[in-house]
Coordinates of C-alpha atoms and ligand atoms in Angstrom, one line a residue:
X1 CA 100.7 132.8 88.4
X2 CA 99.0 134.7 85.9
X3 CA 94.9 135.1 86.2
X4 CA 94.9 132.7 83.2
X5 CA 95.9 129.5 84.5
X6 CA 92.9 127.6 84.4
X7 CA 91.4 125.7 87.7
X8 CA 93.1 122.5 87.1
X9 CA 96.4 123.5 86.6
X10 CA 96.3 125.9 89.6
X11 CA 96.5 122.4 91.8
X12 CA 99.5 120.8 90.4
X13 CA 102.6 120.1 92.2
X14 CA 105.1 120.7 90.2
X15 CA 108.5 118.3 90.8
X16 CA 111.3 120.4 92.8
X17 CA 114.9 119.4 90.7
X18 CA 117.9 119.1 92.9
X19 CA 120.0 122.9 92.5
X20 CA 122.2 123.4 89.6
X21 CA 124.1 126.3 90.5
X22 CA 127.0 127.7 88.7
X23 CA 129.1 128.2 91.2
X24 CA 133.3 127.4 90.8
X25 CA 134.9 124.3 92.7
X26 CA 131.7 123.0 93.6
X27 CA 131.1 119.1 94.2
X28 CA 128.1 118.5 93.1
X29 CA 126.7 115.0 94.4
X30 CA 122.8 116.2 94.7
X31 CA 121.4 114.9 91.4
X32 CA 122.9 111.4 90.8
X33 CA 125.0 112.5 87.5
X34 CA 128.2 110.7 86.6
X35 CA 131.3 112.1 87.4
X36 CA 132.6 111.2 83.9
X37 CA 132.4 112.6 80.9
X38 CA 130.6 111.1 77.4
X39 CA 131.7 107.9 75.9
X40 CA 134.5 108.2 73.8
X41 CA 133.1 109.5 70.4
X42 CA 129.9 110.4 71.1
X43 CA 130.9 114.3 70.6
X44 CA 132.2 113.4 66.9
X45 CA 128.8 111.4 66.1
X46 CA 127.2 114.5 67.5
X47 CA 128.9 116.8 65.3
X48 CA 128.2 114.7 62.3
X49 CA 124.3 114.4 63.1
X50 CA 124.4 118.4 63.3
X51 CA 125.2 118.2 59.7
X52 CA 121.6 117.1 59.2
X53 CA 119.7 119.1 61.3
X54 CA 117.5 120.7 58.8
X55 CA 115.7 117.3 58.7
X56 CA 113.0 116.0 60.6
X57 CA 114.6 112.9 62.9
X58 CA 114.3 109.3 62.2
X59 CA 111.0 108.4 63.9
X60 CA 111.4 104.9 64.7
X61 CA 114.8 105.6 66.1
X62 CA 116.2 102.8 64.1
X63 CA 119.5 102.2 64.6
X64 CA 119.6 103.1 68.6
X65 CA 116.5 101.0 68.8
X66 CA 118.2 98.0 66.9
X67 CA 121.5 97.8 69.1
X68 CA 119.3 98.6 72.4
X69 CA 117.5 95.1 71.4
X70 CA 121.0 93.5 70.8
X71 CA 122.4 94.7 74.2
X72 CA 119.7 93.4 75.8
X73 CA 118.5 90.1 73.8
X74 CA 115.2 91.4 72.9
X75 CA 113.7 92.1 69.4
X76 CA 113.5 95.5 68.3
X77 CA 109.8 95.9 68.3
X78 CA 109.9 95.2 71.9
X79 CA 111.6 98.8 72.4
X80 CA 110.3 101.9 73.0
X81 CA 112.4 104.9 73.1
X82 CA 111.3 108.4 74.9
X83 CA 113.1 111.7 75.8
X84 CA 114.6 110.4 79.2
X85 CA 113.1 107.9 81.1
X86 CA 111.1 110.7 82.8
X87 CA 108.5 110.9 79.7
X88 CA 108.7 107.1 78.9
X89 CA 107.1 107.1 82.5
X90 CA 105.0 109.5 82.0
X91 CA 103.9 108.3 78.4
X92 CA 103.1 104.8 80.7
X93 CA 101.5 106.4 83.7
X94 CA 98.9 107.6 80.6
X95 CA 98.7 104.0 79.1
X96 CA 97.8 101.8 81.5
X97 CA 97.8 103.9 84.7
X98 CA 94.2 105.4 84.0
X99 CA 92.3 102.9 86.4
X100 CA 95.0 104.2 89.0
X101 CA 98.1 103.0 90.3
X102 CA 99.9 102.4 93.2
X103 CA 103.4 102.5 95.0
X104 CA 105.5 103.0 97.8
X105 CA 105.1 106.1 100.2
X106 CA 108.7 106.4 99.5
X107 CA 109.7 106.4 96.1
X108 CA 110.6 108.7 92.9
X109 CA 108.8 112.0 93.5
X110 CA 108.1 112.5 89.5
X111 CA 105.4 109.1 90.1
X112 CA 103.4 112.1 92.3
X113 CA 103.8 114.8 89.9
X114 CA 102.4 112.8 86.5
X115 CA 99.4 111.0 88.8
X116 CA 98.5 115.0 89.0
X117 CA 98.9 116.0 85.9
X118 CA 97.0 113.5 84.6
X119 CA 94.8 113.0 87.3
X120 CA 95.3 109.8 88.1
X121 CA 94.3 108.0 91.9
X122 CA 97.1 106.5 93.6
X123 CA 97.2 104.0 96.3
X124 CA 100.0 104.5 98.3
X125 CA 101.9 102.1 100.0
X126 CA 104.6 102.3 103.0
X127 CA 107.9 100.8 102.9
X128 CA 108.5 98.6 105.7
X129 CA 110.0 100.0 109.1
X130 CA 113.6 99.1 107.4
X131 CA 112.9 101.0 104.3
X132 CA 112.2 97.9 102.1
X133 CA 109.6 96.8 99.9
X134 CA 107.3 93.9 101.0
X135 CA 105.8 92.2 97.5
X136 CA 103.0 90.9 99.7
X137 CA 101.5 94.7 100.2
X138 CA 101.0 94.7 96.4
X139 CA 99.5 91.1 96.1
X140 CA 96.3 91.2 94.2
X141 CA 95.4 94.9 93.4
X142 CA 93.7 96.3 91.1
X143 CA 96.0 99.1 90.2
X144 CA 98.9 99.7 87.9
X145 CA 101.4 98.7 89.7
X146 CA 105.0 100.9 89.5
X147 CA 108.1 100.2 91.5
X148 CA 111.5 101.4 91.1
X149 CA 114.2 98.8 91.5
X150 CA 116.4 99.7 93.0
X151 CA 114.3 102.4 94.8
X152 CA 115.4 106.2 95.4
X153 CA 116.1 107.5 97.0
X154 CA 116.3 104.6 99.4
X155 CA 119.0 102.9 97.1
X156 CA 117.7 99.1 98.1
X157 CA 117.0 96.7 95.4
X158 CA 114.7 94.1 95.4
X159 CA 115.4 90.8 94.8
X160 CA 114.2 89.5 91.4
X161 CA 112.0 87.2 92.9
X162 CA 110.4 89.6 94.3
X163 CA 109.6 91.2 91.0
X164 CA 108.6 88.1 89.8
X165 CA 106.3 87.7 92.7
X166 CA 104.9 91.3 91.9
X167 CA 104.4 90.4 88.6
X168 CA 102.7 86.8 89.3
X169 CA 100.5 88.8 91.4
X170 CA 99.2 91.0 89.2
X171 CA 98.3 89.1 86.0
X172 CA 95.6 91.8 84.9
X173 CA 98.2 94.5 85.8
X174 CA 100.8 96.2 84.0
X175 CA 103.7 96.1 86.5
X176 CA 106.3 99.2 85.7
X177 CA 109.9 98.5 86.9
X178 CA 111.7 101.9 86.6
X179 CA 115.4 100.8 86.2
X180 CA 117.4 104.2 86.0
X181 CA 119.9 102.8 88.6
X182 CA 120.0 99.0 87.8
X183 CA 123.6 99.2 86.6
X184 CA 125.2 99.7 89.7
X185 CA 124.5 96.5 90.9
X186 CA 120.6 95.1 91.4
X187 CA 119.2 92.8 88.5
X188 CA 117.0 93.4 85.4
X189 CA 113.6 92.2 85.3
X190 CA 114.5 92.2 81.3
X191 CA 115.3 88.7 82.2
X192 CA 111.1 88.0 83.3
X193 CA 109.6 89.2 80.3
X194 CA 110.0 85.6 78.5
X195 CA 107.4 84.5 81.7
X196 CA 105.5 87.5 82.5
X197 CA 103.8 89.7 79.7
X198 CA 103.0 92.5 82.3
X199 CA 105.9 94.0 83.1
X200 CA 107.9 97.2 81.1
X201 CA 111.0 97.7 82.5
X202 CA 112.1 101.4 81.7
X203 CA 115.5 102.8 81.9
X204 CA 117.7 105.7 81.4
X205 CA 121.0 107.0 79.6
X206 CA 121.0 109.4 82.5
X207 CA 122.7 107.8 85.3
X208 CA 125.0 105.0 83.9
X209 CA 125.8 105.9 80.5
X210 CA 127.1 109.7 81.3
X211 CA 124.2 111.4 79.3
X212 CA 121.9 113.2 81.7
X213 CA 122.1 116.2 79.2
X214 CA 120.9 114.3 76.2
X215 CA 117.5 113.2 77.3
X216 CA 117.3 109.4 76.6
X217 CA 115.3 106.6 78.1
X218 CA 113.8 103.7 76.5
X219 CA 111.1 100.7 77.9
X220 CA 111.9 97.3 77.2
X221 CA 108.5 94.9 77.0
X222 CA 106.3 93.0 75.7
X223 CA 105.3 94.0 71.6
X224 CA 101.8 95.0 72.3
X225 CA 103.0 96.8 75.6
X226 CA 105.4 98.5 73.2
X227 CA 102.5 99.4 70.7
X228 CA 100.6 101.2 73.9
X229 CA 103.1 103.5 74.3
X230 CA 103.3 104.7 71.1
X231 CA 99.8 105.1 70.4
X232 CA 100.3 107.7 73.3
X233 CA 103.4 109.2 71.8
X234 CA 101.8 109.6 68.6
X235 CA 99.1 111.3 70.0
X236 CA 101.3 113.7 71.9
X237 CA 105.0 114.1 70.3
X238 CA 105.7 111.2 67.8
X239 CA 109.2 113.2 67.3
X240 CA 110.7 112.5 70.2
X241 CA 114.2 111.5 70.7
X242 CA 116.2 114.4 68.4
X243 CA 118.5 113.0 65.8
X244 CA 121.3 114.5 68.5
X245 CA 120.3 112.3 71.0
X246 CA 119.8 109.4 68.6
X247 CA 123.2 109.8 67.8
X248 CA 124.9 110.1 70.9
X249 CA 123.0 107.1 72.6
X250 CA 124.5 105.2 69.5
X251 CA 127.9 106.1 69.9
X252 CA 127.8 105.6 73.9
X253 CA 126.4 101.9 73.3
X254 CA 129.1 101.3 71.1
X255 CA 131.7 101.5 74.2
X256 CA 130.7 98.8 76.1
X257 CA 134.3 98.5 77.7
X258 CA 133.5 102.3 78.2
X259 CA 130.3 101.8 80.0
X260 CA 131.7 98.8 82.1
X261 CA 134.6 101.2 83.5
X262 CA 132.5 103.6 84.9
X263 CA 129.8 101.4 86.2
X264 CA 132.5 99.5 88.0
X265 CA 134.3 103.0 89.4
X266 CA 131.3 104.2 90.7
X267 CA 130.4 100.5 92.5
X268 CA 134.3 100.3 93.7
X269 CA 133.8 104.0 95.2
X270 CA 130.2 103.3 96.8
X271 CA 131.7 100.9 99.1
X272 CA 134.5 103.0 99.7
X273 CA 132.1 106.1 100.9
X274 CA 129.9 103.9 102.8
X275 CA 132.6 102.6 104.4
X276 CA 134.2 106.2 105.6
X277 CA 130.5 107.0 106.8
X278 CA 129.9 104.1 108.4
X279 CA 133.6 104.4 110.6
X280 CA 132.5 108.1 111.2
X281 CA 128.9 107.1 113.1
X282 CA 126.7 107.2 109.7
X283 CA 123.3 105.0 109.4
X284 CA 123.9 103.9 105.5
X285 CA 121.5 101.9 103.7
X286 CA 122.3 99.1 101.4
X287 CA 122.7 100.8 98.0
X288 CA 122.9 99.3 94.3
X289 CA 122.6 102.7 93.2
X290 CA 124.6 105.3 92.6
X291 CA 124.0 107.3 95.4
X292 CA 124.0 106.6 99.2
X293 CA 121.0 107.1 101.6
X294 CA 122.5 108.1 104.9
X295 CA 121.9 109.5 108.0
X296 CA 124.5 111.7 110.2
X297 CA 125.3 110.8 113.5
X298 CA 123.3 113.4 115.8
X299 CA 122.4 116.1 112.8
X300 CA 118.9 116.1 110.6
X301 CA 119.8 115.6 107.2
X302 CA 118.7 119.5 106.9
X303 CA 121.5 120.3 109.1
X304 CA 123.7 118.1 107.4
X305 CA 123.1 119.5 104.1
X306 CA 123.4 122.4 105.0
X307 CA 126.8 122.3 106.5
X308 CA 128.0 120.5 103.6
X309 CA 126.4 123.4 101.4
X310 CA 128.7 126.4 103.1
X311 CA 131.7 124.2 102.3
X312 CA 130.6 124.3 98.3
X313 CA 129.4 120.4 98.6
X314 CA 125.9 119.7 97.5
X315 CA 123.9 116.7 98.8
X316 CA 120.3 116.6 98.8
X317 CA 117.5 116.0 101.2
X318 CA 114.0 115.5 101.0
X319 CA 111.7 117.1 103.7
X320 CA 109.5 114.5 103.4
X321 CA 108.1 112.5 106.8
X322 CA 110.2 108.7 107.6
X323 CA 113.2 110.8 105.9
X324 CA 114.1 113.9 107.4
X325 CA 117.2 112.2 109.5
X326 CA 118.7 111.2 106.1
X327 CA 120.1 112.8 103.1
X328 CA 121.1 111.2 99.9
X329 CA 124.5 111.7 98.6
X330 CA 125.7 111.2 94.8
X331 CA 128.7 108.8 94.3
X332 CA 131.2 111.2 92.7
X333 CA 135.0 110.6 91.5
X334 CA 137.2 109.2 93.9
X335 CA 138.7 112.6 94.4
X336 CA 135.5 114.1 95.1
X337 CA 134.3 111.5 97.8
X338 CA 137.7 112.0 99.8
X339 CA 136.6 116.0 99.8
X340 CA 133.1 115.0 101.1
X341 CA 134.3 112.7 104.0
X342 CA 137.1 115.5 104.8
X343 CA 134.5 118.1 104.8
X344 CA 132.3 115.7 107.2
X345 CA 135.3 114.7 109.6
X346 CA 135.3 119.1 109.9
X347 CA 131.8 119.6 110.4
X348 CA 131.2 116.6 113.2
X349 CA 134.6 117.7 115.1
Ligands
LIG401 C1 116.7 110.0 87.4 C2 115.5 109.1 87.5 C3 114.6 109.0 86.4 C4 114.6 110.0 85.2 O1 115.7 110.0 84.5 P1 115.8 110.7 83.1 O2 116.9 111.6 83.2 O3 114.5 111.3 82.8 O4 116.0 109.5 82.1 C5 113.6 108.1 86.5 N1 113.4 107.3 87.6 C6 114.2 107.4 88.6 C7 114.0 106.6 89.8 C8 115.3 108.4 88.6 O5 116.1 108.5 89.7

């Protein structure tokens, strides 16, 4: 810390990435990457858009922003794209988080981080003794309300009901359903925004669409909900997405059969893992993500990690209180899930 950093900053806690080492033959299931590589022809797209990198980037974003509205039956003007879904959140944690906000004790630790940075006051609320989200605990409040669904790392999805309940709750609230893992099974809340004008759904290229690298995320809402965020991001960055990203999240939403495959690997290969842990003594939660939540039969997740670590296999766990038994492990390729359980099979023997 140099003697320059001014008083506020000196209190921030900064979010703590899961390791990306370069280290050879690793297996690396800590940060909820896909396995697979970019959509067929989004390096070629790429190349071309290099060609016109002298220029500033399209700021509406026009042609991603027009096929995200087609993919999802919404109008264009009800999108709003950011540089991952990281900054989308952040960009609404500004807009209509400055009354405060709550969520769950255990939830996406980036929700902490920005309620720092922009000093914001957050209600927290716990997850029930199964891990679970009760809509009743948010019934009524008057706080930004922000949920992710499904929840990480837990990996449990809430009903859509339940949403809806949230929502119907909160009529004078903006409820934020962060999406990044919807794909691998839970349901959209896209499908409530025709009843309830509060909610912004927000999701990611990151974890379903093999582009973690590009930094793409978008919101999905209501016009005026849309408008809020980009009074912020026009007061901060109005440039964005980069004409690189604009153009890969293009080409990847042009393979839709593309997309399907790997959504559908990683689902069939979930339920293969859990299975495996499950037959070897493992507590596993229900996951629609792509990641398990699980706990190892007489080890602390610490422990487990760590084992798993000295044979070149990274997991992650958070040293957080309710959590420390479990860790939460990426759903890799096939091939690299058959290493993990191997690996565990050695390290419980
Ligand atoms: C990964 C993740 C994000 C952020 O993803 P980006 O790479 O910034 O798009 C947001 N929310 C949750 C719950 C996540 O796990």
């Amino acid at each position: 810390m140099s003697r320059f950093l001014c008083k506020q900053a000196q209190g921030l806690k900064a979010y703590v990435p899961g390791e990306q080492p370069k280290i050879q033959n690793l297996i690396k299931l800590n940060t909820n990457e896909s396995p697979f590589p970019p959509a067929p022809g989004v390096k070629e797209v790429v190349e071309k858009a290099a060609e016109s990198l002298q220029l500033y980037n399209d700021l509406s974003a026009a042609k991603l922003t027009r096929l995200l509205a087609d993919t999802y039956g919404v109008k264009a003007s009800q999108v709003f794209c950011g540089n991952g879904s990281d900054e989308v959140l952040a960009f609404a944690f500004q807009a209509f988080g400055g009354h405060g906000l709550v969520y769950p004790d255990i939830t996406y630790g980036c929700y902490a981080v920005w309620t720092g940075l922009y000093h914001l006051d957050a209600k927290i609320i716990p997850l029930k003794e199964d891990y679970s989200i009760d809509p009743a605990d948010y019934r009524g409040n008057d706080r930004c309300v922000v949920i992710a669904n499904p929840n990480a790392p837990t990996g449990m999805a809430l009903p859509l009901s339940a949403v809806a309940e949230i929502a119907g709750n909160n009529p004078d609230q903006v409820v934020i359903v962060d999406e990044a893992y919807v794909d691998f099974g839970a349901d959209s809340a896209v499908t409530l925004l025709g009843e309830y004008e509060n909610i912004l759904v927000v999701r990611t290229f990151s974890k379903s669409r093999q582009l973690a690298g590009a930094r793409l995320g978008f919101a999905i809402g209501s016009e005026e909900l849309i408008q809020d965020l980009n009074l912020i991001r026009f007061s901060f960055h109005p440039y964005n997405v980069n004409s690189l990203t604009q153009a890969a999240g293009t080409a990847a939403l042009e393979q839709p059969e593309y997309f399907e495959a790997c959504r559908q690997s990683i689902i069939d290969t979930r339920a293969w893992t859990k299975e495996k842990l499950e037959q070897l003594g493992f507590r596993v939660l229900d996951s629609k993500a792509n990641f398990l939540f699980a706990s190892a039969p007489g080890m602390s997740g610490a422990e487990y990690q760590r084992k798993l670590r000295e044979r070149n296999i990274l997991i992650r766990y958070f040293d957080q209180p309710r959590i420390r038994d479990f860790v939460r492990i990426t759903i890799g390729s096939r091939d690299q899930m058959e290493r993990l359980i191997e690996a565990t099979k050695e390290l419980l023997a």
